[in-house]
XYZ file of C-alpha atoms in Angstrom:
612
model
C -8.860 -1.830 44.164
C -9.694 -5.540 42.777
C -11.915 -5.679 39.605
C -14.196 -8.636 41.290
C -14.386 -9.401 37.625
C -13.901 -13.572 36.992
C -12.335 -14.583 33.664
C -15.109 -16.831 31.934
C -15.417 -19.300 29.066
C -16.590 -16.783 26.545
C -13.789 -14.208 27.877
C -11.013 -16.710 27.716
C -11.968 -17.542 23.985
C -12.603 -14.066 23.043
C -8.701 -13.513 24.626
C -7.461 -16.569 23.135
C -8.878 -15.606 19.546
C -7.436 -11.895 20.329
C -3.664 -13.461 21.119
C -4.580 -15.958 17.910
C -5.105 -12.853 15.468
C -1.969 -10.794 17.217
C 0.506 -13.690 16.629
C -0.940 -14.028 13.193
C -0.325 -10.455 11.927
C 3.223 -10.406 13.531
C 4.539 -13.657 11.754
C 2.223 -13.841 8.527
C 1.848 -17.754 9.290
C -1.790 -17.317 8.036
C -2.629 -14.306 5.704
C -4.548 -11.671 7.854
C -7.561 -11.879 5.765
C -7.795 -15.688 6.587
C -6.944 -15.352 10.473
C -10.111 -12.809 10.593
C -12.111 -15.148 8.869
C -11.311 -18.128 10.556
C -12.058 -16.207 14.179
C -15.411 -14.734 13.026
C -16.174 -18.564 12.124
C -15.077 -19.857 15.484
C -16.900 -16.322 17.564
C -20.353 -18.092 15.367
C -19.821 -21.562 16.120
C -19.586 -20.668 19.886
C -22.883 -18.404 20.088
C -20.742 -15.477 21.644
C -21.426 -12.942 19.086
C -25.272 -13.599 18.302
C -25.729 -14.662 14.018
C -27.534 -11.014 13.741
C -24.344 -9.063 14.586
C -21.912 -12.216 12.868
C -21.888 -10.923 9.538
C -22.712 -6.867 10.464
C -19.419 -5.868 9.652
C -19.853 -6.498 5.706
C -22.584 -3.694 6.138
C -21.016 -1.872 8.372
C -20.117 2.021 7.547
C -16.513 1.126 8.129
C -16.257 -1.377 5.538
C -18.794 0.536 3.219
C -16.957 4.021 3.309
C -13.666 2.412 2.454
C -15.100 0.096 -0.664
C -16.312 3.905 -1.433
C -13.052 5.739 -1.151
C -11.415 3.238 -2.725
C -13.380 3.392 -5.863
C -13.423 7.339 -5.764
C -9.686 7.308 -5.565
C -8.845 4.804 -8.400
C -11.591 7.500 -10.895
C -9.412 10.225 -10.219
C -5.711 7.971 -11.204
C -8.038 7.271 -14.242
C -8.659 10.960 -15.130
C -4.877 11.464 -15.453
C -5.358 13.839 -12.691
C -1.719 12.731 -10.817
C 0.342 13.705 -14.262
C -1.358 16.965 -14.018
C -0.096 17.652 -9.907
C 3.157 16.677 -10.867
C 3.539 19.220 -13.521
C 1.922 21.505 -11.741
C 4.474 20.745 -8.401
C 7.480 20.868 -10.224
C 5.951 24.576 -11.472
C 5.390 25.932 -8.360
C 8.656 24.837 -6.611
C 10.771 26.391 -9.080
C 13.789 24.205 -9.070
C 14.227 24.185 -5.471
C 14.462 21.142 -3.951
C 13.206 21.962 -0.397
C 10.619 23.679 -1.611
C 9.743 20.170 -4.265
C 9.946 18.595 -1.040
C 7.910 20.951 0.826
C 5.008 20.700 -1.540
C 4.622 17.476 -2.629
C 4.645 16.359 1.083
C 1.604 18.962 1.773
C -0.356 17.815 -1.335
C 0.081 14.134 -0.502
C -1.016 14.527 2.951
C -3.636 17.205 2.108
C -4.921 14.869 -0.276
C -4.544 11.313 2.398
C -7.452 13.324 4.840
C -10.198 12.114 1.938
C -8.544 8.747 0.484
C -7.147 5.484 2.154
C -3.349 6.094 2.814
C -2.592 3.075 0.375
C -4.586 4.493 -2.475
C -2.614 7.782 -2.094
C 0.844 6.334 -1.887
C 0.390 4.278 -4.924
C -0.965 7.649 -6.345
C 2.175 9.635 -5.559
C 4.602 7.054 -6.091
C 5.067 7.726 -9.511
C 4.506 11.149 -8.981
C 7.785 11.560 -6.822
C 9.507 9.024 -9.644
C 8.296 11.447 -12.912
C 9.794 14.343 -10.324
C 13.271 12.283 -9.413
C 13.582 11.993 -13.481
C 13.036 15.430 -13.760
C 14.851 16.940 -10.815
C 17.581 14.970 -10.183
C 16.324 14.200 -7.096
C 16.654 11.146 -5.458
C 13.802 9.168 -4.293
C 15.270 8.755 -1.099
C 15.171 12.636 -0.459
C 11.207 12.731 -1.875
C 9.204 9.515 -0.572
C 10.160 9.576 3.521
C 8.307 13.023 3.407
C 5.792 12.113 1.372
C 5.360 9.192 3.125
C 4.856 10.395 6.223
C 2.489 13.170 5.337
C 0.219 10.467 4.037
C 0.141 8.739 7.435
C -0.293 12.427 9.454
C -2.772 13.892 7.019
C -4.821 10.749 6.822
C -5.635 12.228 10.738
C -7.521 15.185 9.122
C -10.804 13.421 8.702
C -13.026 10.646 10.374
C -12.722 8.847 6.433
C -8.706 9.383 5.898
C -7.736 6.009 7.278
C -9.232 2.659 8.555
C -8.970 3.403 12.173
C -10.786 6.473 12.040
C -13.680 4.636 9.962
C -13.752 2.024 11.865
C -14.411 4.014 15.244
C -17.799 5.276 14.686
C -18.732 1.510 14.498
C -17.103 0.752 17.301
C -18.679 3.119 19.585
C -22.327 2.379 18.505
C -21.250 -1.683 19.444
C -19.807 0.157 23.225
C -22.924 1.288 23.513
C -24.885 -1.877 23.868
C -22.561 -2.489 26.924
C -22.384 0.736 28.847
C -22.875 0.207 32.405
C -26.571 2.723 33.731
C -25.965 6.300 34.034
C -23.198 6.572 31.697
C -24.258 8.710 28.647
C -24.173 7.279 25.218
C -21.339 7.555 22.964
C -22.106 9.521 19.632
C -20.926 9.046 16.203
C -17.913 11.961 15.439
C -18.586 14.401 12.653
C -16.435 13.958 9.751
C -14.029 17.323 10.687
C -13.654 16.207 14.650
C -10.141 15.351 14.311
C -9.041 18.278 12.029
C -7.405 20.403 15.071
C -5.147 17.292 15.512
C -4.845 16.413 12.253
C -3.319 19.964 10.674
C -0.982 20.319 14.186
C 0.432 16.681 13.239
C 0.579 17.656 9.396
C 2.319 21.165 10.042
C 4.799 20.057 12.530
C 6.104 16.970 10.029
C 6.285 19.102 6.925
C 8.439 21.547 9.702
C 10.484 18.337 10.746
C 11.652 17.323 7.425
C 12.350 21.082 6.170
C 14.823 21.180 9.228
C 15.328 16.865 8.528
C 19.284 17.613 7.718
C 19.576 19.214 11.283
C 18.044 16.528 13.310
C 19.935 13.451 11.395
C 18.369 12.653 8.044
C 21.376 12.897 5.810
C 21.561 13.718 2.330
C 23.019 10.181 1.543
C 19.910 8.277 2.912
C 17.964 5.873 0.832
C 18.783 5.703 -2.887
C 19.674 8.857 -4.720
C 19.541 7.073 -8.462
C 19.355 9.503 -10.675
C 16.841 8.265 -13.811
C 17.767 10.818 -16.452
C 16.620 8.427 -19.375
C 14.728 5.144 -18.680
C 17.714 3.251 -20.477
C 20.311 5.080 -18.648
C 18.487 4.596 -15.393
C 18.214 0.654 -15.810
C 21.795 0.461 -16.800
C 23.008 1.946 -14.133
C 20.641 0.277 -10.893
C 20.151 -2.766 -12.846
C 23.355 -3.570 -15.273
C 20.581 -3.731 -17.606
C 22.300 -2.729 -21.154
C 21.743 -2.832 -24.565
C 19.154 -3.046 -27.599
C 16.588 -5.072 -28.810
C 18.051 -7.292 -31.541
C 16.459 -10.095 -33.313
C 17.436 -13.832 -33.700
C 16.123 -16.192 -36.124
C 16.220 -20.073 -34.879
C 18.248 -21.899 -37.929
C 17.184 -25.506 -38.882
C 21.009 -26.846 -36.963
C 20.760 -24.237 -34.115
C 21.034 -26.364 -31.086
C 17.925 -24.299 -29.541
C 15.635 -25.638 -32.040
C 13.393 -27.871 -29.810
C 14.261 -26.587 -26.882
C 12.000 -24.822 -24.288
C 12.343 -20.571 -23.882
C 13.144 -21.340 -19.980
C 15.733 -24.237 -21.142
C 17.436 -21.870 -23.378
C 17.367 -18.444 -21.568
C 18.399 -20.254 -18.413
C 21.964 -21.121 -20.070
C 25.031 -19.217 -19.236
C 25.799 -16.083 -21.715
C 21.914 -15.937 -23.033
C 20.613 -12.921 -23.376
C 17.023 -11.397 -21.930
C 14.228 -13.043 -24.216
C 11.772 -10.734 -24.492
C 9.635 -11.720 -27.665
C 8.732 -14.538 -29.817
C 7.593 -14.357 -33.447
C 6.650 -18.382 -34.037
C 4.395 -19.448 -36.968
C 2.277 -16.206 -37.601
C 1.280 -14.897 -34.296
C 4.144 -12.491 -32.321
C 3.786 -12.172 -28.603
C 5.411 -10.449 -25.922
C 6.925 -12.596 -22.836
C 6.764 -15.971 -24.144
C 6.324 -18.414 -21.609
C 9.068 -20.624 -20.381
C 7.595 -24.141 -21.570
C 7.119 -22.996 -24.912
C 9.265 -25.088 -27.446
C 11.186 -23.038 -30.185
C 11.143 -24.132 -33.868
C 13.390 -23.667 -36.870
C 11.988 -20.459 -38.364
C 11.063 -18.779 -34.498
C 12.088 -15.468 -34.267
C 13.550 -14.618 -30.569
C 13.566 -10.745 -29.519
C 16.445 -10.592 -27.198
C 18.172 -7.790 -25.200
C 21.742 -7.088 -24.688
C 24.591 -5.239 -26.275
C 25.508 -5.742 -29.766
C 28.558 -7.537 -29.055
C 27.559 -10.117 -26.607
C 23.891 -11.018 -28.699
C 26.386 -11.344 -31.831
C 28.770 -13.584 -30.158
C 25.707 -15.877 -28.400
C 23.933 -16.054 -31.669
C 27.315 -17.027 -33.164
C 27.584 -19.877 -30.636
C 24.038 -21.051 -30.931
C 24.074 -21.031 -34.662
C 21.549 -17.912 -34.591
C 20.983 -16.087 -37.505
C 21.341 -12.289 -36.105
C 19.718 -8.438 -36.718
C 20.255 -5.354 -35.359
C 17.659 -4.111 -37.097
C 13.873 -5.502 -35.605
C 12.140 -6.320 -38.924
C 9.413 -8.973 -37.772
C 9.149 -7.799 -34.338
C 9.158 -3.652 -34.709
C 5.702 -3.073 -34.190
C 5.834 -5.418 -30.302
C 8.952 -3.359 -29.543
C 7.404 0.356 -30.417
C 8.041 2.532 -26.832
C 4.265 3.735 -27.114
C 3.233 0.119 -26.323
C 6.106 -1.635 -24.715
C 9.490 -1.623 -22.409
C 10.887 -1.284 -19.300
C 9.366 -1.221 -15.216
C 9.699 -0.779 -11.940
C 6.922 -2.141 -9.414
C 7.039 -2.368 -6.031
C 5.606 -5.601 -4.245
C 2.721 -3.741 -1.300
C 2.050 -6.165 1.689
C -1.271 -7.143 0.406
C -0.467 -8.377 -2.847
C -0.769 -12.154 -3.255
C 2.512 -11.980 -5.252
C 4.104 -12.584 -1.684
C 5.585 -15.664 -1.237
C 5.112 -17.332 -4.581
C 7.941 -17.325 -7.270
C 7.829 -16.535 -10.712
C 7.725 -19.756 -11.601
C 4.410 -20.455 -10.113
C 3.231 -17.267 -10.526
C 3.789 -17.893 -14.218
C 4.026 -13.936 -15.050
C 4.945 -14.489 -18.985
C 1.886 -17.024 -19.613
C -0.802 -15.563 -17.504
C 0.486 -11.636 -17.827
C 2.615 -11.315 -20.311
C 5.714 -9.629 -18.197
C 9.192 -10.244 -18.278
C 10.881 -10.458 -15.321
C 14.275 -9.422 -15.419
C 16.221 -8.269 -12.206
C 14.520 -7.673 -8.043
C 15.550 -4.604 -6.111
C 15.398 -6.707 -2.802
C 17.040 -4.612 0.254
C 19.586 -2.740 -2.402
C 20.832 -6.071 -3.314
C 20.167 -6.877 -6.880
C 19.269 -10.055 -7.798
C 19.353 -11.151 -12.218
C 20.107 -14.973 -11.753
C 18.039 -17.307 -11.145
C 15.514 -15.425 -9.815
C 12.659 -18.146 -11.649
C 12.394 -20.041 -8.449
C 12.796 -16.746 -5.888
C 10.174 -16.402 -3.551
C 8.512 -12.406 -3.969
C 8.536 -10.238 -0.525
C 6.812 -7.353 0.520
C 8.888 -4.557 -0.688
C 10.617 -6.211 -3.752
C 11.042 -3.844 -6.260
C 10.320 -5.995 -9.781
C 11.667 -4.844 -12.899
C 9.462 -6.273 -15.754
C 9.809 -5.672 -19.499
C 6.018 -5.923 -21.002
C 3.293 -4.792 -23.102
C 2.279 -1.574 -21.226
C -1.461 -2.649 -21.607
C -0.586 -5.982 -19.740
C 1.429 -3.758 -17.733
C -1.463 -1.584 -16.751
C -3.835 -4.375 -16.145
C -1.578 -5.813 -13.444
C -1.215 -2.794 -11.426
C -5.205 -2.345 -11.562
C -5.443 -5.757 -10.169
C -3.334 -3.929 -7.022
C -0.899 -7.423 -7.213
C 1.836 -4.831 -7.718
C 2.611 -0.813 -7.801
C 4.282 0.357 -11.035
C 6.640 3.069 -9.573
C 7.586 3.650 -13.154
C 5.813 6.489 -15.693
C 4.367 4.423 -18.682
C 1.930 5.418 -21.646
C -1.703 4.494 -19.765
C -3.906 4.117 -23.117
C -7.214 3.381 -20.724
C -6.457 6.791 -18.985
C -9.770 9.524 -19.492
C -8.566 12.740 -18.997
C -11.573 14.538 -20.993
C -13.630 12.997 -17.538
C -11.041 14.661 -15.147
C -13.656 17.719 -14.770
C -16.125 15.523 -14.403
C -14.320 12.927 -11.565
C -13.279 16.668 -9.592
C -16.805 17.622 -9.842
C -18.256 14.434 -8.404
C -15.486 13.847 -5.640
C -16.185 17.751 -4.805
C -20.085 17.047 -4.444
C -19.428 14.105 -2.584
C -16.984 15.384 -0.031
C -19.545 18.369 0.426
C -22.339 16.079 0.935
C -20.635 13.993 3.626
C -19.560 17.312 5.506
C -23.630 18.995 5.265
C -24.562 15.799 7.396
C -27.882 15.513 5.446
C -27.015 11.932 4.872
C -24.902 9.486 6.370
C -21.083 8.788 5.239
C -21.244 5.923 3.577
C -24.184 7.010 1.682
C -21.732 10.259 0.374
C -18.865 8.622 -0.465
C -21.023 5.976 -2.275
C -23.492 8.400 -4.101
C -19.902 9.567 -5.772
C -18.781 6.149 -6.022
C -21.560 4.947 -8.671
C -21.850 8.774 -10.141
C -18.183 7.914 -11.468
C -19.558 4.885 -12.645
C -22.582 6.260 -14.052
C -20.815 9.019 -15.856
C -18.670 6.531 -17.164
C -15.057 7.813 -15.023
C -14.868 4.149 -14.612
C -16.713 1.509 -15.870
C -17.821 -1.335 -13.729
C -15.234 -3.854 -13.755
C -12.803 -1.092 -12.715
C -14.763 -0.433 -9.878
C -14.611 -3.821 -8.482
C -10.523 -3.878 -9.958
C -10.320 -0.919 -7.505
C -11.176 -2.764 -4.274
C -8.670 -4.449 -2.029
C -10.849 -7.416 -0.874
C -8.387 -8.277 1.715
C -8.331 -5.261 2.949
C -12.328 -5.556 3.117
C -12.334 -8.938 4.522
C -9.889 -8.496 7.294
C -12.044 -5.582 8.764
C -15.721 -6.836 8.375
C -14.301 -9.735 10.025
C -12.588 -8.335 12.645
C -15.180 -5.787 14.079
C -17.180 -8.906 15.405
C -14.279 -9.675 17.366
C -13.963 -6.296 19.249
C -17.914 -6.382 19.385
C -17.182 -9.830 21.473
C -14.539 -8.334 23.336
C -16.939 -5.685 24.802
C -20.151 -8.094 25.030
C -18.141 -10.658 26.952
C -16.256 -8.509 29.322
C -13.062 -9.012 28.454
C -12.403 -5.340 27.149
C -13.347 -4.816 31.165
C -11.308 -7.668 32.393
C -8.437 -6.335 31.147
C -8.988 -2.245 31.560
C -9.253 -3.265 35.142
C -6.078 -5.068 35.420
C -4.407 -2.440 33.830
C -5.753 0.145 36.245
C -5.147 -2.194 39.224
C -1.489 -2.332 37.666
C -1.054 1.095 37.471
C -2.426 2.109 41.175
C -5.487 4.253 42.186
C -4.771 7.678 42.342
C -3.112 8.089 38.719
C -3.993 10.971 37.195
C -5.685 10.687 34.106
C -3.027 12.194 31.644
C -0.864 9.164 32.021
C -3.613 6.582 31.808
C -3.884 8.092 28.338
C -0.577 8.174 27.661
C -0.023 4.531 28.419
C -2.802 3.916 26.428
C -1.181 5.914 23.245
C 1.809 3.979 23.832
C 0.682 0.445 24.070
C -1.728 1.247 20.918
C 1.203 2.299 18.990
C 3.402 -0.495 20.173
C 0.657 -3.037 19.267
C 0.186 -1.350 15.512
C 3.825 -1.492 14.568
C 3.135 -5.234 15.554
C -0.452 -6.022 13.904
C -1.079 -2.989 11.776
C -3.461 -0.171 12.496
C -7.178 -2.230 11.751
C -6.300 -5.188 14.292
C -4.551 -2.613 17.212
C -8.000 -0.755 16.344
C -9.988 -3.523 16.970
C -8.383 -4.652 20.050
C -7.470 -1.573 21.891
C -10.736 1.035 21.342
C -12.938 -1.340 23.309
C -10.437 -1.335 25.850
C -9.709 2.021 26.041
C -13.483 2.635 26.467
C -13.555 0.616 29.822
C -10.142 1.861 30.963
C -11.738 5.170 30.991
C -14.937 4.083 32.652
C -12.562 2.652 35.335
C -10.741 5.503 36.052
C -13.382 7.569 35.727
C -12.502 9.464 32.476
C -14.478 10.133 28.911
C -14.932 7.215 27.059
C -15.261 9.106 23.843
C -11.724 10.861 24.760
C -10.216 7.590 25.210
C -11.520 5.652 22.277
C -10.584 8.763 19.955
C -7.157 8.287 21.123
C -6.841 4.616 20.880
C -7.800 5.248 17.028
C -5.801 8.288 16.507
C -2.423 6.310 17.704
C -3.315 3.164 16.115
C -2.002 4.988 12.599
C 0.798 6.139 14.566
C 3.439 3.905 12.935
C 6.641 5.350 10.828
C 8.184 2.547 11.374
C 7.193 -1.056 10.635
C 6.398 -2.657 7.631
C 3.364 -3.185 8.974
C 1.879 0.255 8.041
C 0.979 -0.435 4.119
C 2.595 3.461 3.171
C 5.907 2.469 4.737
C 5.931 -1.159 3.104
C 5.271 0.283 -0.225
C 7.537 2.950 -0.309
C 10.830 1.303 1.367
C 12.042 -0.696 -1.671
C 12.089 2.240 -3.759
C 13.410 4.621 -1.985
C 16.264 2.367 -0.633
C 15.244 3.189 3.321
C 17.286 0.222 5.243
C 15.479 -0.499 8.605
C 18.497 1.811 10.389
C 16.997 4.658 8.430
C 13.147 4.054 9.284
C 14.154 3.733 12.787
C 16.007 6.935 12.705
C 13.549 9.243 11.119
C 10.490 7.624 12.321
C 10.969 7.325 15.853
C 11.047 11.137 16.492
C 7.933 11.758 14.648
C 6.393 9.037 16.548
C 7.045 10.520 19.653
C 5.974 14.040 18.514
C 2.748 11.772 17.472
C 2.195 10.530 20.535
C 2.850 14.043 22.501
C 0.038 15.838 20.337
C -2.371 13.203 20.373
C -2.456 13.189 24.296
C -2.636 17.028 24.373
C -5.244 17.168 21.395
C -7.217 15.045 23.442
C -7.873 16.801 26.213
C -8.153 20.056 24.502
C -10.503 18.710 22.390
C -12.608 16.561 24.849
């Protein structure tokens, strides 16, 4: 069979743009936000996709639904409503670890079928840390699990994941393109992959109650036990000590010097806090000069802040009398935050991200790989999956990890929380889940009905709302569904389904044309992340069906379904976020993930069919 198709200009872009955004997610040369951008700008300056359909994607369900979700998800952290699960977990399992393990995995990926994965992981990563403290419990035993009941649950709905949103879009763009005769696709009701969804669910919470028989070992990932916050950071971090106070004396050799000057020298100890004048402030920043008179709230043990204030001509306290109130644990101290792969911490050091000046957090050690790193860490690029420890104000603290820039991992006092509104935030996120599953109106128009009731009913105000968003996360989709809109329109989805058939040889029965299809999705995801795989591969799928004469809808379901499939990769936000603090080397994602990836792949294909 030969396709008679002829590559054209327009399909040869479209391609070439396709290969562009690939190479881009792989090796991070261009953020992905900024790749999708610059190829919806190039797919209007060509005419291929017409200036009506350009710019569709900002309005498209997709991109609305998960700007919804998003905000529904970050009214319910408000509410308090996570301290309340974990009590209630560590309740009903009784002291038993496998049965902790058991039900925090099922309530995480229960819970990942109505909110974006992300939103849920950052959710339940301090859950599983408040139940380590409490437990003894390593995180290494709780967030693999966790983590990849997030991904599988997420498969219970059409609005757990990006994929899945993104595929009801998709199809109504297919549908502009269908060849005569061939039936139109139709949107998928919010419960259509639910069969799928609670197989994959069941058989990973069954896979990691048996995990000790099939190679996860008690010893993977970090087993840190954080009995006490000071006890924990001593022991991880070599973090020791008290806060002590040091007055700056008229012949003290720091007396003019800068905070970074001074804390940079050898045997200084962790400046915290600066009293100077009559203001007293929390992470000074490193170009501010110190005075005769400054008071300098330091950390370390007694012996070693005696002996440098000694040295320096420092007149020292044990006892914090200008600085007590800065230093009270109800408003300040010690954290752990974890670095996601959308932050725009990445790549930047903290001496251009200027963290004391514009923040007001310490930075005092990175968790990068197991390897800690305390010197000279100013000038240290930040990775994805860098666990930070920060010493701040725990309003500053909180602000910060609204902003999404980081993940605190760590339980802190959260003064903005509103738990008299939890009732209230169930109530609405109830109603709206309801209202999406009658059909009477449209997704989007659900999940943003509870979106501004949480709003409106003041859950969250408005500022949160927008705080709540990831705008890359926006912009890399509204930008990319233009591109599989062109890859459709132009006939390059076509082009290549029929090279792939034409590879594959007529007479192939349909079963392993969708299991090829599973696998390359998957293979391209752990490469470009589940949105761009999405993107390229449901168009695709769509004509390799209508090739080989199978169901488009079949086909495009499964090219979404196994474009989540990833256990793996840093690629997939969950696993990215919850690597550093668990301790999971790649030897150890490889190891666990691989065989639920398979068992991913086998139930998808078989779903499939059953279902279409």
């Amino acid at each position: 069979m030969h396709s008679g198709l002829v590559l054209t200009q327009d399909m040869l872009i479209v391609l070439g743009l396709t290969g562009f955004i690939i190479a881009m997610l792989m090796f991070e040369r261009i953020r992905a936000d900024a790749a999708s951008l610059l190829a919806l700008v190039i797919l209007g300056f060509t005419g291929i996709v017409s200036e009506t359909e350009l710019f569709k994607g900002f309005a498209g369900n997709a991109v609305i639904s998960v700007m919804a979700s998003m905000i529904l998800s970050a009214a319910l952290d408000r509410t308090g409503a996570l301290n309340r699960l974990a009590g209630w977990l560590l309740r009903r399992a009784n002291g038993q670890e496998q049965r902790l393990v058991l039900i925090t995995s099922a309530a995480a990926g229960g819970m990942s079928g109505f909110m974006q994965n992300p939103a849920v992981t950052s959710l339940f990563l301090p859950v599983a840390a408040r139940l380590s403290s409490r437990t003894g419990l390593g995180l290494g035993q709780l967030l693999l699990p966790i983590a990849a009941c997030i991904i599988l649950g997420a498969q219970l709905t059409m609005i757990g994941n990006s994929p899945l949103m993104l595929l009801n879009d998709l199809l109504r763009s297919a549908n502009q393109n269908l060849p005569s005769g061939v039936a139109m696709l139709e949107d998928l009701p919010m419960f259509r992959p639910l069969p799928i969804g609670a197989v994959l669910l069941g058989l990973g919470l069954l896979y990691f109650r048996f995990r000790k028989h099939l190679g996860f070992l008690p010893e993977t990932g970090s087993n840190v036990n954080p009995n006490t916050p000071e006890h924990y950071f001593a022991k991880a971090y070599g973090i020791e000590g008290d806060v002590h106070e040091l007055v700056v004396t008229p012949d003290s050799p720091l007396a003019g010097m800068t905070i970074g000057d001074a804390e940079a020298e050898i045997g200084a100890p962790l400046y915290l806090a600066l009293h100077s004048g009559t203001e007293s402030r929390m992470a000074p920043p490193a170009d501010e000069r110190l005075a005769a008179g400054s008071v300098l709230g330091v950390m370390g043990t007694p012996e070693m802040v005696s002996a440098y204030a000694s040295n320096k001509r420092l007149k020292f306290s044990q006892r914090l009398r200008v600085l007590g109130d800065l230093f009270n644990p109800a408003h300040s101290g010690i954290s752990e935050a974890v670095i996601p792969s959308n932050s725009p911490f990445i790549g930047k050091a903290q001496a251009e991200l200027r963290l004391r000046k514009r923040y007001g957090i310490s930075l005092l050690a990175i968790n990068r790989d197991k390897k800690i790193l305390r010197r000279n860490i100013r000038n240290l690029p930040i990775r994805a999956g860098d666990i930070l420890v920060f010493h701040s104000n725990w309003n500053d603290l909180a602000q910060g990890n609204a902003n999404k820039e980081f993940v605190v991992i760590t339980d802190y006092p959260k003064q903005e929380q509103r738990p008299h509104k939890l009732r209230v935030a169930l109530g609405i996120f109830a109603g709206s889940m309801l209202l999406a599953l009658s059909t009477l109106v449209p997704l989007p128009i659900a999940l943003m009905a509870g979106a501004i009731l949480m709003v409106v009913t003041g859950v969250l105000d408005m500022e949160e709302a927008y705080a709540s968003i990831s705008w890359k996360t926006v912009f890399t989709m509204a930008c990319l569904i233009p591109l599989g809109i062109a890859m459709d329109s132009t006939g390059a989805a076509n082009w290549l389904a029929q090279h792939t058939i034409e590879r594959l040889g007529s007479g192939v029965p349909d079963w392993l044309f969708q299991t090829a299809l599973a696998v390359f999705t998957t293979c391209l995801a752990l490469v470009i992340g589940n949105v761009g795989a999405t993107v390229v591969m449901v168009p695709m799928a769509i004509n390799i069906a209508l090739a080989a004469d199978g169901n488009p809808m079949a086909y495009a379901f499964l090219a979404a379904l196994c474009a989540s499939n990833n256990f793996i990769s840093h690629s997939n936000p969950v696993v990215s976020m919850i690597a550093g603090p668990a301790g999971y080397t790649t030897r150890d994602l490889w190891r666990n993930g691989l065989p639920i990836t398979l068992l991913f792949l086998a139930v998808s294909v078989i779903g499939v069919n059953i279902l279409f």
